């Protein structure tokens, strides 16, 4: 201010005393003066000096804000990294567990002697599933994996059509959990064909276990729900081999319970529907093992309807037609436990029919064949509850035929062995109504034959 007031050049000095006074007052009050070159930095420095407290507080707030943003950003980065690592670990666990539950299980499920390995699948699988079920959320893919895993475990625990551990109560719990998951998936994907078919399969599996427990009305309800879904899908997809397989199964399931309930006409109609679908599928897919097996099952069911109608000659023809298919499948894959068990059923059915037609010696021959196959399955897989029951049932059939041909001693030995086996199985699986029924029948036969009490 002083230097500007003393300049020699008139144009560079203050042009009035008032302007000099204004600059002096501005300097004293901390405002910019005319004597200083104009710049944003100069004006800002003057502002800061005039408002030290306010600027300090604002600066502190800005610093806190910047620090907070930086901290939050860092925490978010760390959280994203942790989440990514957790997701990678989770997906690795899912992949390993799915490989264990599906690839490993599927590779051994039809092998005789695989029950101990399948028991390991159950134990490890339940540990895995119990830790993941709460994480399912609404992820359809994840829900589908969980449902399929529970179904696998339920089958190992107590599927009456496969080698199992004889844990009927555990099997029902696993399949009911799977059914609840399948319903969630179906409700969340309306109109989806895959979800609908999977839901029907889950109804079937729960129905199988309910039937095994003797809850026939509840089993019939589940089978009927499955059939309704499959019939609806079949109207739009006649060419689908998988759908044909499950539709055939549904007709047979419903027919089986109708036959047990003395609804012979209704059962026969459903067996004929199953036979028609199976015949069509086998013709459309020649050589396909599943289609051929479905046809053999359908032939057996037609034989059952003839048998219950006392048309034993037609029953025998149908049973033999089914046996021919089954022997062909067995020749192609002798290690397949399902095919071997199918042979047991066919030999027993033919034996039962030969008894009714007055050919007990021929029946004995077929029952011995059935027992030989059952014993081979049991020897290969001692922990297989299904094979153990099959062996006991074969001994019961054989004993009945032996009594007819005058061999009571051998018959009593067969019955005693059957009773001991069934009682042992019931100790491990007290919820199995079929075992209770089997024991009652064998006990009655022992009394009627006047067999010595062991």
PDB file of C-alpha atoms in Angstrom, residues 126-316:
ATOM      1  CA  UNK A 126     -25.888 -85.349   5.217  1.00  0.00           C
ATOM      2  CA  UNK A 127     -23.004 -83.431   6.797  1.00  0.00           C
ATOM      3  CA  UNK A 128     -22.672 -81.441   3.588  1.00  0.00           C
ATOM      4  CA  UNK A 129     -26.384 -80.821   3.111  1.00  0.00           C
ATOM      5  CA  UNK A 130     -27.105 -79.846   6.697  1.00  0.00           C
ATOM      6  CA  UNK A 131     -24.505 -77.110   6.365  1.00  0.00           C
ATOM      7  CA  UNK A 132     -25.835 -75.781   3.065  1.00  0.00           C
ATOM      8  CA  UNK A 133     -29.625 -75.940   3.266  1.00  0.00           C
ATOM      9  CA  UNK A 134     -29.851 -72.671   5.208  1.00  0.00           C
ATOM     10  CA  UNK A 135     -27.824 -70.929   2.481  1.00  0.00           C
ATOM     11  CA  UNK A 136     -30.213 -71.864  -0.333  1.00  0.00           C
ATOM     12  CA  UNK A 137     -32.126 -68.580  -0.664  1.00  0.00           C
ATOM     13  CA  UNK A 138     -34.005 -68.368  -3.970  1.00  0.00           C
ATOM     14  CA  UNK A 139     -31.201 -69.590  -6.226  1.00  0.00           C
ATOM     15  CA  UNK A 140     -33.012 -72.120  -8.440  1.00  0.00           C
ATOM     16  CA  UNK A 141     -29.817 -73.870  -9.464  1.00  0.00           C
ATOM     17  CA  UNK A 142     -28.714 -74.256  -5.865  1.00  0.00           C
ATOM     18  CA  UNK A 143     -32.175 -75.456  -4.770  1.00  0.00           C
ATOM     19  CA  UNK A 144     -32.125 -78.024  -7.565  1.00  0.00           C
ATOM     20  CA  UNK A 145     -28.718 -79.314  -6.444  1.00  0.00           C
ATOM     21  CA  UNK A 146     -29.914 -79.645  -2.855  1.00  0.00           C
ATOM     22  CA  UNK A 147     -33.111 -81.467  -3.839  1.00  0.00           C
ATOM     23  CA  UNK A 148     -31.226 -83.927  -6.035  1.00  0.00           C
ATOM     24  CA  UNK A 149     -28.709 -84.558  -3.255  1.00  0.00           C
ATOM     25  CA  UNK A 150     -31.430 -85.280  -0.689  1.00  0.00           C
ATOM     26  CA  UNK A 151     -33.058 -87.657  -3.194  1.00  0.00           C
ATOM     27  CA  UNK A 152     -29.777 -89.521  -3.669  1.00  0.00           C
ATOM     28  CA  UNK A 153     -29.368 -89.889   0.070  1.00  0.00           C
ATOM     29  CA  UNK A 154     -32.989 -90.955   0.559  1.00  0.00           C
ATOM     30  CA  UNK A 155     -32.549 -93.651  -2.090  1.00  0.00           C
ATOM     31  CA  UNK A 156     -29.472 -95.030  -0.352  1.00  0.00           C
ATOM     32  CA  UNK A 157     -31.233 -94.958   3.010  1.00  0.00           C
ATOM     33  CA  UNK A 158     -34.329 -96.883   1.947  1.00  0.00           C
ATOM     34  CA  UNK A 159     -35.352 -97.036  -1.723  1.00  0.00           C
ATOM     35  CA  UNK A 160     -37.362-100.295  -1.919  1.00  0.00           C
ATOM     36  CA  UNK A 161     -36.367-100.769  -5.570  1.00  0.00           C
ATOM     37  CA  UNK A 162     -32.613-100.419  -5.026  1.00  0.00           C
ATOM     38  CA  UNK A 163     -29.904-101.677  -2.712  1.00  0.00           C
ATOM     39  CA  UNK A 164     -30.424 -99.716   0.495  1.00  0.00           C
ATOM     40  CA  UNK A 165     -29.404 -99.415   4.134  1.00  0.00           C
ATOM     41  CA  UNK A 166     -32.829-100.281   5.553  1.00  0.00           C
ATOM     42  CA  UNK A 167     -33.381 -96.856   7.146  1.00  0.00           C
ATOM     43  CA  UNK A 168     -37.020 -96.279   6.174  1.00  0.00           C
ATOM     44  CA  UNK A 169     -37.594 -93.394   8.596  1.00  0.00           C
ATOM     45  CA  UNK A 170     -34.440 -91.606   7.433  1.00  0.00           C
ATOM     46  CA  UNK A 171     -35.367 -92.163   3.789  1.00  0.00           C
ATOM     47  CA  UNK A 172     -38.814 -90.629   4.303  1.00  0.00           C
ATOM     48  CA  UNK A 173     -37.322 -87.567   6.002  1.00  0.00           C
ATOM     49  CA  UNK A 174     -34.775 -87.047   3.212  1.00  0.00           C
ATOM     50  CA  UNK A 175     -37.354 -87.439   0.442  1.00  0.00           C
ATOM     51  CA  UNK A 176     -39.830 -85.121   2.160  1.00  0.00           C
ATOM     52  CA  UNK A 177     -37.107 -82.482   2.401  1.00  0.00           C
ATOM     53  CA  UNK A 178     -36.381 -82.951  -1.298  1.00  0.00           C
ATOM     54  CA  UNK A 179     -40.104 -82.692  -2.104  1.00  0.00           C
ATOM     55  CA  UNK A 180     -40.372 -79.368  -0.239  1.00  0.00           C
ATOM     56  CA  UNK A 181     -37.427 -78.035  -2.259  1.00  0.00           C
ATOM     57  CA  UNK A 182     -38.916 -79.304  -5.530  1.00  0.00           C
ATOM     58  CA  UNK A 183     -42.180 -77.513  -4.739  1.00  0.00           C
ATOM     59  CA  UNK A 184     -40.281 -74.251  -4.177  1.00  0.00           C
ATOM     60  CA  UNK A 185     -38.515 -74.656  -7.503  1.00  0.00           C
ATOM     61  CA  UNK A 186     -41.753 -75.494  -9.331  1.00  0.00           C
ATOM     62  CA  UNK A 187     -43.615 -72.553  -7.777  1.00  0.00           C
ATOM     63  CA  UNK A 188     -40.792 -70.230  -8.785  1.00  0.00           C
ATOM     64  CA  UNK A 189     -40.613 -71.504 -12.387  1.00  0.00           C
ATOM     65  CA  UNK A 190     -44.235 -71.903 -13.547  1.00  0.00           C
ATOM     66  CA  UNK A 191     -44.561 -73.653 -16.887  1.00  0.00           C
ATOM     67  CA  UNK A 192     -41.052 -75.098 -16.775  1.00  0.00           C
ATOM     68  CA  UNK A 193     -41.145 -78.685 -18.042  1.00  0.00           C
ATOM     69  CA  UNK A 194     -38.022 -79.848 -16.215  1.00  0.00           C
ATOM     70  CA  UNK A 195     -39.208 -78.515 -12.851  1.00  0.00           C
ATOM     71  CA  UNK A 196     -42.588 -80.197 -13.305  1.00  0.00           C
ATOM     72  CA  UNK A 197     -41.049 -83.586 -14.132  1.00  0.00           C
ATOM     73  CA  UNK A 198     -38.632 -83.339 -11.208  1.00  0.00           C
ATOM     74  CA  UNK A 199     -41.526 -82.542  -8.872  1.00  0.00           C
ATOM     75  CA  UNK A 200     -43.377 -85.636 -10.108  1.00  0.00           C
ATOM     76  CA  UNK A 201     -40.302 -87.787  -9.433  1.00  0.00           C
ATOM     77  CA  UNK A 202     -40.153 -86.436  -5.895  1.00  0.00           C
ATOM     78  CA  UNK A 203     -43.830 -87.322  -5.366  1.00  0.00           C
ATOM     79  CA  UNK A 204     -42.992 -90.843  -6.553  1.00  0.00           C
ATOM     80  CA  UNK A 205     -40.121 -91.253  -4.138  1.00  0.00           C
ATOM     81  CA  UNK A 206     -42.144 -90.106  -1.134  1.00  0.00           C
ATOM     82  CA  UNK A 207     -44.946 -92.423  -2.275  1.00  0.00           C
ATOM     83  CA  UNK A 208     -42.533 -95.366  -2.417  1.00  0.00           C
ATOM     84  CA  UNK A 209     -41.466 -94.885   1.200  1.00  0.00           C
ATOM     85  CA  UNK A 210     -45.025 -94.301   2.420  1.00  0.00           C
ATOM     86  CA  UNK A 211     -46.070 -97.542   0.717  1.00  0.00           C
ATOM     87  CA  UNK A 212     -43.152 -99.306   2.391  1.00  0.00           C
ATOM     88  CA  UNK A 213     -44.342 -98.002   5.771  1.00  0.00           C
ATOM     89  CA  UNK A 214     -47.862 -99.276   5.095  1.00  0.00           C
ATOM     90  CA  UNK A 215     -49.394 -95.805   4.573  1.00  0.00           C
ATOM     91  CA  UNK A 216     -51.132 -96.839   1.358  1.00  0.00           C
ATOM     92  CA  UNK A 217     -53.697 -94.027   1.189  1.00  0.00           C
ATOM     93  CA  UNK A 218     -50.975 -91.385   1.473  1.00  0.00           C
ATOM     94  CA  UNK A 219     -48.807 -93.259  -1.032  1.00  0.00           C
ATOM     95  CA  UNK A 220     -51.707 -93.445  -3.496  1.00  0.00           C
ATOM     96  CA  UNK A 221     -52.198 -89.672  -3.167  1.00  0.00           C
ATOM     97  CA  UNK A 222     -48.539 -88.994  -4.020  1.00  0.00           C
ATOM     98  CA  UNK A 223     -48.579 -91.447  -6.938  1.00  0.00           C
ATOM     99  CA  UNK A 224     -51.732 -89.829  -8.302  1.00  0.00           C
ATOM    100  CA  UNK A 225     -50.180 -86.343  -8.110  1.00  0.00           C
ATOM    101  CA  UNK A 226     -47.137 -87.613 -10.012  1.00  0.00           C
ATOM    102  CA  UNK A 227     -49.343 -89.261 -12.645  1.00  0.00           C
ATOM    103  CA  UNK A 228     -51.330 -86.052 -13.181  1.00  0.00           C
ATOM    104  CA  UNK A 229     -48.174 -84.054 -13.899  1.00  0.00           C
ATOM    105  CA  UNK A 230     -46.806 -86.671 -16.305  1.00  0.00           C
ATOM    106  CA  UNK A 231     -50.030 -87.105 -18.232  1.00  0.00           C
ATOM    107  CA  UNK A 232     -50.165 -83.346 -18.764  1.00  0.00           C
ATOM    108  CA  UNK A 233     -46.576 -83.294 -20.034  1.00  0.00           C
ATOM    109  CA  UNK A 234     -47.118 -86.400 -22.193  1.00  0.00           C
ATOM    110  CA  UNK A 235     -49.897 -84.703 -24.149  1.00  0.00           C
ATOM    111  CA  UNK A 236     -47.286 -82.266 -25.475  1.00  0.00           C
ATOM    112  CA  UNK A 237     -44.156 -84.457 -25.622  1.00  0.00           C
ATOM    113  CA  UNK A 238     -44.929 -87.959 -26.941  1.00  0.00           C
ATOM    114  CA  UNK A 239     -41.398 -88.361 -28.304  1.00  0.00           C
ATOM    115  CA  UNK A 240     -39.615 -87.916 -24.966  1.00  0.00           C
ATOM    116  CA  UNK A 241     -38.068 -91.244 -23.855  1.00  0.00           C
ATOM    117  CA  UNK A 242     -37.468 -90.032 -20.291  1.00  0.00           C
ATOM    118  CA  UNK A 243     -41.064 -88.897 -19.929  1.00  0.00           C
ATOM    119  CA  UNK A 244     -42.264 -92.235 -21.340  1.00  0.00           C
ATOM    120  CA  UNK A 245     -40.237 -94.022 -18.661  1.00  0.00           C
ATOM    121  CA  UNK A 246     -41.769 -92.028 -15.824  1.00  0.00           C
ATOM    122  CA  UNK A 247     -45.299 -92.156 -17.223  1.00  0.00           C
ATOM    123  CA  UNK A 248     -45.031 -95.955 -17.427  1.00  0.00           C
ATOM    124  CA  UNK A 249     -43.853 -95.995 -13.838  1.00  0.00           C
ATOM    125  CA  UNK A 250     -46.800 -93.846 -12.738  1.00  0.00           C
ATOM    126  CA  UNK A 251     -49.383 -96.107 -14.363  1.00  0.00           C
ATOM    127  CA  UNK A 252     -47.751 -99.118 -12.690  1.00  0.00           C
ATOM    128  CA  UNK A 253     -47.534 -97.451  -9.269  1.00  0.00           C
ATOM    129  CA  UNK A 254     -51.191 -96.469  -9.250  1.00  0.00           C
ATOM    130  CA  UNK A 255     -52.165 -99.878 -10.640  1.00  0.00           C
ATOM    131  CA  UNK A 256     -50.172-101.728  -7.972  1.00  0.00           C
ATOM    132  CA  UNK A 257     -52.042-100.036  -5.141  1.00  0.00           C
ATOM    133  CA  UNK A 258     -55.368-100.518  -6.926  1.00  0.00           C
ATOM    134  CA  UNK A 259     -54.581-104.216  -7.268  1.00  0.00           C
ATOM    135  CA  UNK A 260     -53.755-104.429  -3.556  1.00  0.00           C
ATOM    136  CA  UNK A 261     -57.094-102.760  -2.864  1.00  0.00           C
ATOM    137  CA  UNK A 262     -58.957-105.366  -4.965  1.00  0.00           C
ATOM    138  CA  UNK A 263     -59.723-102.781  -7.680  1.00  0.00           C
ATOM    139  CA  UNK A 264     -58.745-105.271 -10.360  1.00  0.00           C
ATOM    140  CA  UNK A 265     -60.485-103.597 -13.303  1.00  0.00           C
ATOM    141  CA  UNK A 266     -58.958-100.183 -12.563  1.00  0.00           C
ATOM    142  CA  UNK A 267     -55.530-101.725 -12.002  1.00  0.00           C
ATOM    143  CA  UNK A 268     -55.706-103.680 -15.260  1.00  0.00           C
ATOM    144  CA  UNK A 269     -56.597-100.510 -17.176  1.00  0.00           C
ATOM    145  CA  UNK A 270     -53.539 -98.717 -15.775  1.00  0.00           C
ATOM    146  CA  UNK A 271     -51.257-101.685 -16.469  1.00  0.00           C
ATOM    147  CA  UNK A 272     -52.491-101.734 -20.068  1.00  0.00           C
ATOM    148  CA  UNK A 273     -51.767 -98.005 -20.383  1.00  0.00           C
ATOM    149  CA  UNK A 274     -48.265 -98.614 -19.045  1.00  0.00           C
ATOM    150  CA  UNK A 275     -47.751-101.470 -21.514  1.00  0.00           C
ATOM    151  CA  UNK A 276     -48.889 -99.301 -24.434  1.00  0.00           C
ATOM    152  CA  UNK A 277     -46.488 -96.473 -23.553  1.00  0.00           C
ATOM    153  CA  UNK A 278     -43.599 -98.897 -22.904  1.00  0.00           C
ATOM    154  CA  UNK A 279     -44.213-100.733 -26.192  1.00  0.00           C
ATOM    155  CA  UNK A 280     -44.245 -97.438 -28.093  1.00  0.00           C
ATOM    156  CA  UNK A 281     -41.043 -96.261 -26.398  1.00  0.00           C
ATOM    157  CA  UNK A 282     -39.211 -99.562 -27.012  1.00  0.00           C
ATOM    158  CA  UNK A 283     -40.185 -99.410 -30.691  1.00  0.00           C
ATOM    159  CA  UNK A 284     -39.081 -95.785 -30.984  1.00  0.00           C
ATOM    160  CA  UNK A 285     -35.775 -96.449 -29.177  1.00  0.00           C
ATOM    161  CA  UNK A 286     -34.721 -99.993 -30.175  1.00  0.00           C
ATOM    162  CA  UNK A 287     -32.065-101.521 -27.966  1.00  0.00           C
ATOM    163  CA  UNK A 288     -32.394 -98.862 -25.269  1.00  0.00           C
ATOM    164  CA  UNK A 289     -31.944-100.732 -21.930  1.00  0.00           C
ATOM    165  CA  UNK A 290     -34.296 -98.490 -19.980  1.00  0.00           C
ATOM    166  CA  UNK A 291     -37.075 -98.780 -22.556  1.00  0.00           C
ATOM    167  CA  UNK A 292     -36.627-102.569 -22.647  1.00  0.00           C
ATOM    168  CA  UNK A 293     -36.707-102.819 -18.868  1.00  0.00           C
ATOM    169  CA  UNK A 294     -39.867-100.677 -18.758  1.00  0.00           C
ATOM    170  CA  UNK A 295     -41.450-103.079 -21.235  1.00  0.00           C
ATOM    171  CA  UNK A 296     -40.459-106.074 -19.091  1.00  0.00           C
ATOM    172  CA  UNK A 297     -42.040-104.432 -16.030  1.00  0.00           C
ATOM    173  CA  UNK A 298     -45.195-103.719 -18.021  1.00  0.00           C
ATOM    174  CA  UNK A 299     -45.360-107.373 -19.112  1.00  0.00           C
ATOM    175  CA  UNK A 300     -45.079-108.453 -15.488  1.00  0.00           C
ATOM    176  CA  UNK A 301     -47.869-106.095 -14.450  1.00  0.00           C
ATOM    177  CA  UNK A 302     -50.135-107.423 -17.195  1.00  0.00           C
ATOM    178  CA  UNK A 303     -49.302-110.884 -15.866  1.00  0.00           C
ATOM    179  CA  UNK A 304     -50.302-109.718 -12.363  1.00  0.00           C
ATOM    180  CA  UNK A 305     -53.703-108.561 -13.593  1.00  0.00           C
ATOM    181  CA  UNK A 306     -54.283-111.918 -15.326  1.00  0.00           C
ATOM    182  CA  UNK A 307     -53.139-113.739 -12.184  1.00  0.00           C
ATOM    183  CA  UNK A 308     -55.579-111.867  -9.945  1.00  0.00           C
ATOM    184  CA  UNK A 309     -58.321-112.632 -12.466  1.00  0.00           C
ATOM    185  CA  UNK A 310     -57.382-116.350 -12.177  1.00  0.00           C
ATOM    186  CA  UNK A 311     -56.406-116.434 -15.868  1.00  0.00           C
ATOM    187  CA  UNK A 312     -53.194-118.296 -15.114  1.00  0.00           C
ATOM    188  CA  UNK A 313     -52.347-119.359 -18.657  1.00  0.00           C
ATOM    189  CA  UNK A 314     -52.330-115.725 -19.825  1.00  0.00           C
ATOM    190  CA  UNK A 315     -50.453-114.702 -16.687  1.00  0.00           C
ATOM    191  CA  UNK A 316     -47.776-117.300 -17.412  1.00  0.00           C
TER     192      UNK A 316
END
